[in-house]
Amino acid sequence: MQTVTFRLGDSLPREFYEKAAAVASNAKERFFLLEKGVDQGLGDCVLTDPANASIVRAALEYFDGERYRLLAWTIMPNHVHVMIEQIAGHSLSGIIHSWKSYTANQINTGAKKRLWAPDYFDRYVRDEEHYANARFYIENNPVKARLVESSEDWPYSSAAKQM
């Protein structure tokens, strides 16, 4: 099982990204600095458009059970959090590439602007406690960002109330 965070290409000014990379002593520290910046809601935030969020959701769900098991996810205005369990024979980089490529082609229709940042942050889930904490973090990200009061109220999440 792994958690993955990927973000829109305009979610962080280049200077912020470079500064975080320069001052962080390790990947975990860099991730938290970048996460803090991403949570500021910078950039065009094209994922606030329900049509675009629906495209991302469909991409995440498309190979669920075939290439991976989708365990938790949240689509934020300018980034995405996912927890998956990979199925043998499917690389994490290939899975993420398929999500980014498909969604960029669907959302950008004709635009020459890069939709997604080229990088992503991933981390193996170590044990049941880490799983529970990661799921809580992912599904409560909209609450932390003050977009909703309850995680169930964010429509672009595995925690959303089922309609």
PDB file of N, CA and C in Angstrom, residues 43-146:
ATOM      1  N   GLY A  43      -2.362  29.106  -7.725  1.00  0.00           N
ATOM      2  CA  GLY A  43      -2.560  28.653  -9.103  1.00  0.00           C
ATOM      3  C   GLY A  43      -4.014  28.811  -9.539  1.00  0.00           C
ATOM      4  N   ASP A  44      -4.303  28.278 -10.715  1.00  0.00           N
ATOM      5  CA  ASP A  44      -5.652  28.395 -11.282  1.00  0.00           C
ATOM      6  C   ASP A  44      -6.674  27.505 -10.587  1.00  0.00           C
ATOM      7  N   CYS A  45      -6.206  26.491  -9.868  1.00  0.00           N
ATOM      8  CA  CYS A  45      -7.108  25.580  -9.137  1.00  0.00           C
ATOM      9  C   CYS A  45      -8.205  25.027 -10.046  1.00  0.00           C
ATOM     10  N   VAL A  46      -7.809  24.494 -11.195  1.00  0.00           N
ATOM     11  CA  VAL A  46      -8.789  24.005 -12.173  1.00  0.00           C
ATOM     12  C   VAL A  46      -9.611  22.828 -11.656  1.00  0.00           C
ATOM     13  N   LEU A  47      -9.177  22.209 -10.565  1.00  0.00           N
ATOM     14  CA  LEU A  47      -9.930  21.073 -10.034  1.00  0.00           C
ATOM     15  C   LEU A  47     -11.134  21.513  -9.203  1.00  0.00           C
ATOM     16  N   THR A  48     -11.336  22.827  -9.038  1.00  0.00           N
ATOM     17  CA  THR A  48     -12.562  23.313  -8.399  1.00  0.00           C
ATOM     18  C   THR A  48     -13.747  23.215  -9.354  1.00  0.00           C
ATOM     19  N   ASP A  49     -13.465  23.115 -10.645  1.00  0.00           N
ATOM     20  CA  ASP A  49     -14.521  22.925 -11.643  1.00  0.00           C
ATOM     21  C   ASP A  49     -15.029  21.487 -11.506  1.00  0.00           C
ATOM     22  N   PRO A  50     -16.310  21.294 -11.199  1.00  0.00           N
ATOM     23  CA  PRO A  50     -16.836  19.937 -11.020  1.00  0.00           C
ATOM     24  C   PRO A  50     -16.574  19.015 -12.207  1.00  0.00           C
ATOM     25  N   ALA A  51     -16.588  19.553 -13.416  1.00  0.00           N
ATOM     26  CA  ALA A  51     -16.317  18.714 -14.589  1.00  0.00           C
ATOM     27  C   ALA A  51     -14.887  18.174 -14.544  1.00  0.00           C
ATOM     28  N   ASN A  52     -13.933  19.024 -14.166  1.00  0.00           N
ATOM     29  CA  ASN A  52     -12.535  18.589 -14.087  1.00  0.00           C
ATOM     30  C   ASN A  52     -12.320  17.611 -12.933  1.00  0.00           C
ATOM     31  N   ALA A  53     -12.927  17.888 -11.789  1.00  0.00           N
ATOM     32  CA  ALA A  53     -12.814  16.965 -10.651  1.00  0.00           C
ATOM     33  C   ALA A  53     -13.422  15.611 -11.017  1.00  0.00           C
ATOM     34  N   SER A  54     -14.496  15.612 -11.767  1.00  0.00           N
ATOM     35  CA  SER A  54     -15.127  14.357 -12.198  1.00  0.00           C
ATOM     36  C   SER A  54     -14.233  13.565 -13.135  1.00  0.00           C
ATOM     37  N   ILE A  55     -13.489  14.258 -13.980  1.00  0.00           N
ATOM     38  CA  ILE A  55     -12.538  13.586 -14.869  1.00  0.00           C
ATOM     39  C   ILE A  55     -11.461  12.890 -14.046  1.00  0.00           C
ATOM     40  N   VAL A  56     -10.946  13.580 -13.039  1.00  0.00           N
ATOM     41  CA  VAL A  56      -9.906  12.990 -12.184  1.00  0.00           C
ATOM     42  C   VAL A  56     -10.486  11.807 -11.414  1.00  0.00           C
ATOM     43  N   ARG A  57     -11.669  11.975 -10.867  1.00  0.00           N
ATOM     44  CA  ARG A  57     -12.292  10.865 -10.129  1.00  0.00           C
ATOM     45  C   ARG A  57     -12.463   9.640 -11.033  1.00  0.00           C
ATOM     46  N   ALA A  58     -12.960   9.851 -12.234  1.00  0.00           N
ATOM     47  CA  ALA A  58     -13.152   8.736 -13.175  1.00  0.00           C
ATOM     48  C   ALA A  58     -11.827   8.045 -13.487  1.00  0.00           C
ATOM     49  N   ALA A  59     -10.772   8.833 -13.631  1.00  0.00           N
ATOM     50  CA  ALA A  59      -9.452   8.239 -13.910  1.00  0.00           C
ATOM     51  C   ALA A  59      -8.974   7.393 -12.732  1.00  0.00           C
ATOM     52  N   LEU A  60      -9.160   7.891 -11.514  1.00  0.00           N
ATOM     53  CA  LEU A  60      -8.746   7.133 -10.329  1.00  0.00           C
ATOM     54  C   LEU A  60      -9.528   5.825 -10.214  1.00  0.00           C
ATOM     55  N   GLU A  61     -10.802   5.868 -10.527  1.00  0.00           N
ATOM     56  CA  GLU A  61     -11.662   4.700 -10.363  1.00  0.00           C
ATOM     57  C   GLU A  61     -11.563   3.708 -11.519  1.00  0.00           C
ATOM     58  N   TYR A  62     -11.060   4.141 -12.668  1.00  0.00           N
ATOM     59  CA  TYR A  62     -11.117   3.331 -13.890  1.00  0.00           C
ATOM     60  C   TYR A  62     -10.433   1.973 -13.753  1.00  0.00           C
ATOM     61  N   PHE A  63      -9.214   1.936 -13.236  1.00  0.00           N
ATOM     62  CA  PHE A  63      -8.485   0.673 -13.123  1.00  0.00           C
ATOM     63  C   PHE A  63      -8.505   0.108 -11.704  1.00  0.00           C
ATOM     64  N   ASP A  64      -9.421   0.608 -10.865  1.00  0.00           N
ATOM     65  CA  ASP A  64      -9.579   0.090  -9.511  1.00  0.00           C
ATOM     66  C   ASP A  64      -9.957  -1.394  -9.600  1.00  0.00           C
ATOM     67  N   GLY A  65      -9.176  -2.233  -8.942  1.00  0.00           N
ATOM     68  CA  GLY A  65      -9.419  -3.672  -8.970  1.00  0.00           C
ATOM     69  C   GLY A  65      -8.672  -4.389 -10.072  1.00  0.00           C
ATOM     70  N   GLU A  66      -8.114  -3.632 -11.030  1.00  0.00           N
ATOM     71  CA  GLU A  66      -7.350  -4.249 -12.123  1.00  0.00           C
ATOM     72  C   GLU A  66      -5.853  -3.971 -11.983  1.00  0.00           C
ATOM     73  N   ARG A  67      -5.470  -2.715 -11.799  1.00  0.00           N
ATOM     74  CA  ARG A  67      -4.057  -2.349 -11.646  1.00  0.00           C
ATOM     75  C   ARG A  67      -3.708  -2.021 -10.194  1.00  0.00           C
ATOM     76  N   TYR A  68      -4.711  -1.665  -9.419  1.00  0.00           N
ATOM     77  CA  TYR A  68      -4.534  -1.277  -8.021  1.00  0.00           C
ATOM     78  C   TYR A  68      -5.890  -1.381  -7.336  1.00  0.00           C
ATOM     79  N   ARG A  69      -5.837  -1.346  -6.028  1.00  0.00           N
ATOM     80  CA  ARG A  69      -7.047  -1.227  -5.230  1.00  0.00           C
ATOM     81  C   ARG A  69      -7.063   0.178  -4.657  1.00  0.00           C
ATOM     82  N   LEU A  70      -8.078   0.941  -4.962  1.00  0.00           N
ATOM     83  CA  LEU A  70      -8.211   2.321  -4.505  1.00  0.00           C
ATOM     84  C   LEU A  70      -8.752   2.304  -3.079  1.00  0.00           C
ATOM     85  N   LEU A  71      -7.960   2.793  -2.124  1.00  0.00           N
ATOM     86  CA  LEU A  71      -8.317   2.707  -0.713  1.00  0.00           C
ATOM     87  C   LEU A  71      -8.870   4.008  -0.152  1.00  0.00           C
ATOM     88  N   ALA A  72      -8.319   5.130  -0.578  1.00  0.00           N
ATOM     89  CA  ALA A  72      -8.778   6.450  -0.128  1.00  0.00           C
ATOM     90  C   ALA A  72      -8.293   7.475  -1.144  1.00  0.00           C
ATOM     91  N   TRP A  73      -9.051   8.541  -1.300  1.00  0.00           N
ATOM     92  CA  TRP A  73      -8.651   9.595  -2.237  1.00  0.00           C
ATOM     93  C   TRP A  73      -9.382  10.886  -1.921  1.00  0.00           C
ATOM     94  N   THR A  74      -8.754  11.987  -2.292  1.00  0.00           N
ATOM     95  CA  THR A  74      -9.361  13.310  -2.206  1.00  0.00           C
ATOM     96  C   THR A  74      -8.809  14.163  -3.338  1.00  0.00           C
ATOM     97  N   ILE A  75      -9.697  14.827  -4.033  1.00  0.00           N
ATOM     98  CA  ILE A  75      -9.307  15.749  -5.096  1.00  0.00           C
ATOM     99  C   ILE A  75      -9.479  17.158  -4.538  1.00  0.00           C
ATOM    100  N   MET A  76      -8.368  17.829  -4.339  1.00  0.00           N
ATOM    101  CA  MET A  76      -8.359  19.189  -3.811  1.00  0.00           C
ATOM    102  C   MET A  76      -8.340  20.175  -4.984  1.00  0.00           C
ATOM    103  N   PRO A  77      -8.484  21.471  -4.729  1.00  0.00           N
ATOM    104  CA  PRO A  77      -8.500  22.432  -5.835  1.00  0.00           C
ATOM    105  C   PRO A  77      -7.251  22.408  -6.722  1.00  0.00           C
ATOM    106  N   ASN A  78      -6.079  22.103  -6.131  1.00  0.00           N
ATOM    107  CA  ASN A  78      -4.851  22.124  -6.944  1.00  0.00           C
ATOM    108  C   ASN A  78      -3.935  20.920  -6.721  1.00  0.00           C
ATOM    109  N   HIS A  79      -4.449  19.880  -6.068  1.00  0.00           N
ATOM    110  CA  HIS A  79      -3.666  18.647  -5.900  1.00  0.00           C
ATOM    111  C   HIS A  79      -4.577  17.475  -5.577  1.00  0.00           C
ATOM    112  N   VAL A  80      -4.005  16.277  -5.599  1.00  0.00           N
ATOM    113  CA  VAL A  80      -4.765  15.052  -5.374  1.00  0.00           C
ATOM    114  C   VAL A  80      -4.002  14.175  -4.393  1.00  0.00           C
ATOM    115  N   HIS A  81      -4.721  13.609  -3.428  1.00  0.00           N
ATOM    116  CA  HIS A  81      -4.163  12.615  -2.508  1.00  0.00           C
ATOM    117  C   HIS A  81      -4.840  11.278  -2.799  1.00  0.00           C
ATOM    118  N   VAL A  82      -4.033  10.221  -2.850  1.00  0.00           N
ATOM    119  CA  VAL A  82      -4.561   8.890  -3.123  1.00  0.00           C
ATOM    120  C   VAL A  82      -3.819   7.872  -2.265  1.00  0.00           C
ATOM    121  N   MET A  83      -4.533   6.851  -1.809  1.00  0.00           N
ATOM    122  CA  MET A  83      -3.885   5.692  -1.203  1.00  0.00           C
ATOM    123  C   MET A  83      -4.357   4.472  -1.991  1.00  0.00           C
ATOM    124  N   ILE A  84      -3.382   3.711  -2.476  1.00  0.00           N
ATOM    125  CA  ILE A  84      -3.699   2.517  -3.268  1.00  0.00           C
ATOM    126  C   ILE A  84      -2.892   1.324  -2.774  1.00  0.00           C
ATOM    127  N   GLU A  85      -3.393   0.160  -3.131  1.00  0.00           N
ATOM    128  CA  GLU A  85      -2.626  -1.071  -2.980  1.00  0.00           C
ATOM    129  C   GLU A  85      -2.375  -1.564  -4.396  1.00  0.00           C
ATOM    130  N   GLN A  86      -1.115  -1.590  -4.794  1.00  0.00           N
ATOM    131  CA  GLN A  86      -0.770  -2.000  -6.150  1.00  0.00           C
ATOM    132  C   GLN A  86      -1.061  -3.479  -6.362  1.00  0.00           C
ATOM    133  N   ILE A  87      -1.417  -3.806  -7.578  1.00  0.00           N
ATOM    134  CA  ILE A  87      -1.591  -5.194  -7.993  1.00  0.00           C
ATOM    135  C   ILE A  87      -0.354  -5.572  -8.790  1.00  0.00           C
ATOM    136  N   ALA A  88       0.165  -6.754  -8.546  1.00  0.00           N
ATOM    137  CA  ALA A  88       1.411  -7.219  -9.170  1.00  0.00           C
ATOM    138  C   ALA A  88       1.391  -6.986 -10.680  1.00  0.00           C
ATOM    139  N   GLY A  89       2.543  -6.543 -11.175  1.00  0.00           N
ATOM    140  CA  GLY A  89       2.704  -6.311 -12.604  1.00  0.00           C
ATOM    141  C   GLY A  89       2.423  -4.886 -13.051  1.00  0.00           C
ATOM    142  N   HIS A  90       2.051  -4.029 -12.113  1.00  0.00           N
ATOM    143  CA  HIS A  90       1.733  -2.638 -12.459  1.00  0.00           C
ATOM    144  C   HIS A  90       2.570  -1.708 -11.585  1.00  0.00           C
ATOM    145  N   SER A  91       3.443  -0.946 -12.220  1.00  0.00           N
ATOM    146  CA  SER A  91       4.337  -0.052 -11.481  1.00  0.00           C
ATOM    147  C   SER A  91       3.594   1.203 -11.027  1.00  0.00           C
ATOM    148  N   LEU A  92       4.054   1.746  -9.913  1.00  0.00           N
ATOM    149  CA  LEU A  92       3.455   2.980  -9.414  1.00  0.00           C
ATOM    150  C   LEU A  92       3.633   4.104 -10.429  1.00  0.00           C
ATOM    151  N   SER A  93       4.814   4.213 -11.004  1.00  0.00           N
ATOM    152  CA  SER A  93       5.041   5.285 -11.978  1.00  0.00           C
ATOM    153  C   SER A  93       4.116   5.138 -13.183  1.00  0.00           C
ATOM    154  N   GLY A  94       3.849   3.920 -13.609  1.00  0.00           N
ATOM    155  CA  GLY A  94       2.930   3.692 -14.727  1.00  0.00           C
ATOM    156  C   GLY A  94       1.498   4.063 -14.383  1.00  0.00           C
ATOM    157  N   ILE A  95       1.092   3.739 -13.169  1.00  0.00           N
ATOM    158  CA  ILE A  95      -0.259   4.076 -12.709  1.00  0.00           C
ATOM    159  C   ILE A  95      -0.433   5.592 -12.678  1.00  0.00           C
ATOM    160  N   ILE A  96       0.524   6.281 -12.073  1.00  0.00           N
ATOM    161  CA  ILE A  96       0.425   7.743 -11.961  1.00  0.00           C
ATOM    162  C   ILE A  96       0.497   8.390 -13.337  1.00  0.00           C
ATOM    163  N   HIS A  97       1.367   7.866 -14.187  1.00  0.00           N
ATOM    164  CA  HIS A  97       1.456   8.399 -15.552  1.00  0.00           C
ATOM    165  C   HIS A  97       0.103   8.279 -16.262  1.00  0.00           C
ATOM    166  N   SER A  98      -0.571   7.148 -16.095  1.00  0.00           N
ATOM    167  CA  SER A  98      -1.862   6.983 -16.774  1.00  0.00           C
ATOM    168  C   SER A  98      -2.887   7.980 -16.239  1.00  0.00           C
ATOM    169  N   TRP A  99      -2.901   8.210 -14.918  1.00  0.00           N
ATOM    170  CA  TRP A  99      -3.826   9.206 -14.349  1.00  0.00           C
ATOM    171  C   TRP A  99      -3.546  10.593 -14.916  1.00  0.00           C
ATOM    172  N   LYS A 100      -2.272  10.986 -14.858  1.00  0.00           N
ATOM    173  CA  LYS A 100      -1.901  12.339 -15.294  1.00  0.00           C
ATOM    174  C   LYS A 100      -2.115  12.530 -16.787  1.00  0.00           C
ATOM    175  N   SER A 101      -1.710  11.556 -17.573  1.00  0.00           N
ATOM    176  CA  SER A 101      -1.817  11.678 -19.027  1.00  0.00           C
ATOM    177  C   SER A 101      -3.280  11.777 -19.463  1.00  0.00           C
ATOM    178  N   TYR A 102      -4.101  10.847 -18.980  1.00  0.00           N
ATOM    179  CA  TYR A 102      -5.515  10.850 -19.367  1.00  0.00           C
ATOM    180  C   TYR A 102      -6.205  12.146 -18.938  1.00  0.00           C
ATOM    181  N   THR A 103      -6.021  12.528 -17.670  1.00  0.00           N
ATOM    182  CA  THR A 103      -6.720  13.711 -17.173  1.00  0.00           C
ATOM    183  C   THR A 103      -6.226  14.982 -17.854  1.00  0.00           C
ATOM    184  N   ALA A 104      -4.933  15.067 -18.123  1.00  0.00           N
ATOM    185  CA  ALA A 104      -4.406  16.246 -18.818  1.00  0.00           C
ATOM    186  C   ALA A 104      -5.014  16.363 -20.210  1.00  0.00           C
ATOM    187  N   ASN A 105      -5.106  15.247 -20.912  1.00  0.00           N
ATOM    188  CA  ASN A 105      -5.699  15.273 -22.255  1.00  0.00           C
ATOM    189  C   ASN A 105      -7.172  15.660 -22.218  1.00  0.00           C
ATOM    190  N   GLN A 106      -7.896  15.202 -21.211  1.00  0.00           N
ATOM    191  CA  GLN A 106      -9.321  15.512 -21.103  1.00  0.00           C
ATOM    192  C   GLN A 106      -9.572  16.953 -20.650  1.00  0.00           C
ATOM    193  N   ILE A 107      -8.783  17.411 -19.691  1.00  0.00           N
ATOM    194  CA  ILE A 107      -8.998  18.749 -19.124  1.00  0.00           C
ATOM    195  C   ILE A 107      -8.424  19.844 -20.012  1.00  0.00           C
ATOM    196  N   ASN A 108      -7.270  19.596 -20.599  1.00  0.00           N
ATOM    197  CA  ASN A 108      -6.577  20.630 -21.373  1.00  0.00           C
ATOM    198  C   ASN A 108      -7.083  20.802 -22.792  1.00  0.00           C
ATOM    199  N   THR A 109      -7.864  19.920 -23.311  1.00  0.00           N
ATOM    200  CA  THR A 109      -8.359  19.964 -24.686  1.00  0.00           C
ATOM    201  C   THR A 109      -7.889  21.180 -25.479  1.00  0.00           C
ATOM    202  N   GLY A 110      -6.770  21.032 -26.117  1.00  0.00           N
ATOM    203  CA  GLY A 110      -6.244  22.077 -26.984  1.00  0.00           C
ATOM    204  C   GLY A 110      -5.273  23.035 -26.324  1.00  0.00           C
ATOM    205  N   ALA A 111      -5.229  23.096 -25.026  1.00  0.00           N
ATOM    206  CA  ALA A 111      -4.299  24.007 -24.334  1.00  0.00           C
ATOM    207  C   ALA A 111      -2.886  23.437 -24.403  1.00  0.00           C
ATOM    208  N   LYS A 112      -1.914  24.314 -24.472  1.00  0.00           N
ATOM    209  CA  LYS A 112      -0.520  23.878 -24.525  1.00  0.00           C
ATOM    210  C   LYS A 112       0.134  23.919 -23.150  1.00  0.00           C
ATOM    211  N   LYS A 113      -0.589  24.386 -22.164  1.00  0.00           N
ATOM    212  CA  LYS A 113      -0.070  24.512 -20.811  1.00  0.00           C
ATOM    213  C   LYS A 113       0.019  23.131 -20.149  1.00  0.00           C
ATOM    214  N   ARG A 114       1.112  22.894 -19.446  1.00  0.00           N
ATOM    215  CA  ARG A 114       1.262  21.646 -18.708  1.00  0.00           C
ATOM    216  C   ARG A 114       0.290  21.650 -17.541  1.00  0.00           C
ATOM    217  N   LEU A 115      -0.533  20.623 -17.435  1.00  0.00           N
ATOM    218  CA  LEU A 115      -1.516  20.573 -16.357  1.00  0.00           C
ATOM    219  C   LEU A 115      -0.883  20.157 -15.031  1.00  0.00           C
ATOM    220  N   TRP A 116      -0.137  19.061 -15.024  1.00  0.00           N
ATOM    221  CA  TRP A 116       0.409  18.491 -13.791  1.00  0.00           C
ATOM    222  C   TRP A 116       1.878  18.810 -13.630  1.00  0.00           C
ATOM    223  N   ALA A 117       2.300  18.985 -12.389  1.00  0.00           N
ATOM    224  CA  ALA A 117       3.732  19.093 -12.084  1.00  0.00           C
ATOM    225  C   ALA A 117       4.351  17.735 -12.404  1.00  0.00           C
ATOM    226  N   PRO A 118       5.594  17.718 -12.855  1.00  0.00           N
ATOM    227  CA  PRO A 118       6.196  16.438 -13.260  1.00  0.00           C
ATOM    228  C   PRO A 118       6.461  15.485 -12.094  1.00  0.00           C
ATOM    229  N   ASP A 119       6.582  16.001 -10.884  1.00  0.00           N
ATOM    230  CA  ASP A 119       6.910  15.145  -9.747  1.00  0.00           C
ATOM    231  C   ASP A 119       5.660  14.662  -9.025  1.00  0.00           C
ATOM    232  N   TYR A 120       5.847  13.775  -8.095  1.00  0.00           N
ATOM    233  CA  TYR A 120       4.810  13.345  -7.167  1.00  0.00           C
ATOM    234  C   TYR A 120       5.510  12.837  -5.920  1.00  0.00           C
ATOM    235  N   PHE A 121       4.773  12.749  -4.830  1.00  0.00           N
ATOM    236  CA  PHE A 121       5.345  12.252  -3.584  1.00  0.00           C
ATOM    237  C   PHE A 121       4.623  10.963  -3.228  1.00  0.00           C
ATOM    238  N   ASP A 122       5.392   9.912  -2.966  1.00  0.00           N
ATOM    239  CA  ASP A 122       4.781   8.649  -2.578  1.00  0.00           C
ATOM    240  C   ASP A 122       5.452   8.110  -1.329  1.00  0.00           C
ATOM    241  N   ARG A 123       4.690   7.304  -0.613  1.00  0.00           N
ATOM    242  CA  ARG A 123       5.213   6.719   0.617  1.00  0.00           C
ATOM    243  C   ARG A 123       4.514   5.392   0.880  1.00  0.00           C
ATOM    244  N   TYR A 124       5.309   4.384   1.216  1.00  0.00           N
ATOM    245  CA  TYR A 124       4.729   3.087   1.582  1.00  0.00           C
ATOM    246  C   TYR A 124       4.008   3.192   2.912  1.00  0.00           C
ATOM    247  N   VAL A 125       2.901   2.487   3.028  1.00  0.00           N
ATOM    248  CA  VAL A 125       2.156   2.418   4.280  1.00  0.00           C
ATOM    249  C   VAL A 125       2.775   1.280   5.091  1.00  0.00           C
ATOM    250  N   ARG A 126       3.275   1.619   6.278  1.00  0.00           N
ATOM    251  CA  ARG A 126       4.061   0.677   7.076  1.00  0.00           C
ATOM    252  C   ARG A 126       3.236  -0.348   7.843  1.00  0.00           C
ATOM    253  N   ASP A 127       2.120   0.075   8.405  1.00  0.00           N
ATOM    254  CA  ASP A 127       1.356  -0.816   9.274  1.00  0.00           C
ATOM    255  C   ASP A 127      -0.073  -0.299   9.401  1.00  0.00           C
ATOM    256  N   GLU A 128      -0.875  -0.965  10.224  1.00  0.00           N
ATOM    257  CA  GLU A 128      -2.285  -0.578  10.371  1.00  0.00           C
ATOM    258  C   GLU A 128      -2.459   0.833  10.930  1.00  0.00           C
ATOM    259  N   GLU A 129      -1.609   1.218  11.862  1.00  0.00           N
ATOM    260  CA  GLU A 129      -1.696   2.568  12.424  1.00  0.00           C
ATOM    261  C   GLU A 129      -1.386   3.620  11.363  1.00  0.00           C
ATOM    262  N   HIS A 130      -0.352   3.360  10.565  1.00  0.00           N
ATOM    263  CA  HIS A 130      -0.005   4.285   9.476  1.00  0.00           C
ATOM    264  C   HIS A 130      -1.153   4.355   8.464  1.00  0.00           C
ATOM    265  N   TYR A 131      -1.764   3.208   8.168  1.00  0.00           N
ATOM    266  CA  TYR A 131      -2.904   3.172   7.255  1.00  0.00           C
ATOM    267  C   TYR A 131      -4.032   4.073   7.769  1.00  0.00           C
ATOM    268  N   ALA A 132      -4.386   3.913   9.035  1.00  0.00           N
ATOM    269  CA  ALA A 132      -5.474   4.704   9.624  1.00  0.00           C
ATOM    270  C   ALA A 132      -5.137   6.193   9.602  1.00  0.00           C
ATOM    271  N   ASN A 133      -3.904   6.540   9.964  1.00  0.00           N
ATOM    272  CA  ASN A 133      -3.492   7.944   9.956  1.00  0.00           C
ATOM    273  C   ASN A 133      -3.492   8.519   8.546  1.00  0.00           C
ATOM    274  N   ALA A 134      -2.999   7.738   7.580  1.00  0.00           N
ATOM    275  CA  ALA A 134      -2.951   8.214   6.192  1.00  0.00           C
ATOM    276  C   ALA A 134      -4.355   8.404   5.633  1.00  0.00           C
ATOM    277  N   ARG A 135      -5.231   7.468   5.908  1.00  0.00           N
ATOM    278  CA  ARG A 135      -6.613   7.592   5.425  1.00  0.00           C
ATOM    279  C   ARG A 135      -7.282   8.833   6.028  1.00  0.00           C
ATOM    280  N   PHE A 136      -7.089   9.032   7.332  1.00  0.00           N
ATOM    281  CA  PHE A 136      -7.642  10.212   7.998  1.00  0.00           C
ATOM    282  C   PHE A 136      -7.080  11.482   7.365  1.00  0.00           C
ATOM    283  N   TYR A 137      -5.772  11.530   7.147  1.00  0.00           N
ATOM    284  CA  TYR A 137      -5.131  12.707   6.555  1.00  0.00           C
ATOM    285  C   TYR A 137      -5.720  12.991   5.168  1.00  0.00           C
ATOM    286  N   ILE A 138      -5.805  11.968   4.346  1.00  0.00           N
ATOM    287  CA  ILE A 138      -6.302  12.133   2.978  1.00  0.00           C
ATOM    288  C   ILE A 138      -7.740  12.638   2.988  1.00  0.00           C
ATOM    289  N   GLU A 139      -8.590  11.963   3.722  1.00  0.00           N
ATOM    290  CA  GLU A 139     -10.007  12.307   3.682  1.00  0.00           C
ATOM    291  C   GLU A 139     -10.336  13.594   4.439  1.00  0.00           C
ATOM    292  N   ASN A 140      -9.477  13.998   5.354  1.00  0.00           N
ATOM    293  CA  ASN A 140      -9.708  15.240   6.100  1.00  0.00           C
ATOM    294  C   ASN A 140      -8.975  16.439   5.527  1.00  0.00           C
ATOM    295  N   ASN A 141      -8.271  16.261   4.417  1.00  0.00           N
ATOM    296  CA  ASN A 141      -7.547  17.369   3.820  1.00  0.00           C
ATOM    297  C   ASN A 141      -8.459  18.556   3.489  1.00  0.00           C
ATOM    298  N   PRO A 142      -9.672  18.345   2.981  1.00  0.00           N
ATOM    299  CA  PRO A 142     -10.564  19.489   2.725  1.00  0.00           C
ATOM    300  C   PRO A 142     -10.970  20.224   4.003  1.00  0.00           C
ATOM    301  N   VAL A 143     -11.048  19.504   5.116  1.00  0.00           N
ATOM    302  CA  VAL A 143     -11.366  20.133   6.401  1.00  0.00           C
ATOM    303  C   VAL A 143     -10.173  20.969   6.838  1.00  0.00           C
ATOM    304  N   LYS A 144      -8.981  20.386   6.752  1.00  0.00           N
ATOM    305  CA  LYS A 144      -7.753  21.098   7.124  1.00  0.00           C
ATOM    306  C   LYS A 144      -7.601  22.380   6.306  1.00  0.00           C
ATOM    307  N   ALA A 145      -7.972  22.326   5.035  1.00  0.00           N
ATOM    308  CA  ALA A 145      -7.873  23.494   4.150  1.00  0.00           C
ATOM    309  C   ALA A 145      -9.066  24.435   4.299  1.00  0.00           C
ATOM    310  N   ARG A 146      -9.972  24.120   5.207  1.00  0.00           N
ATOM    311  CA  ARG A 146     -11.156  24.934   5.506  1.00  0.00           C
ATOM    312  C   ARG A 146     -12.107  25.098   4.318  1.00  0.00           C
TER     313      ARG A 146
END
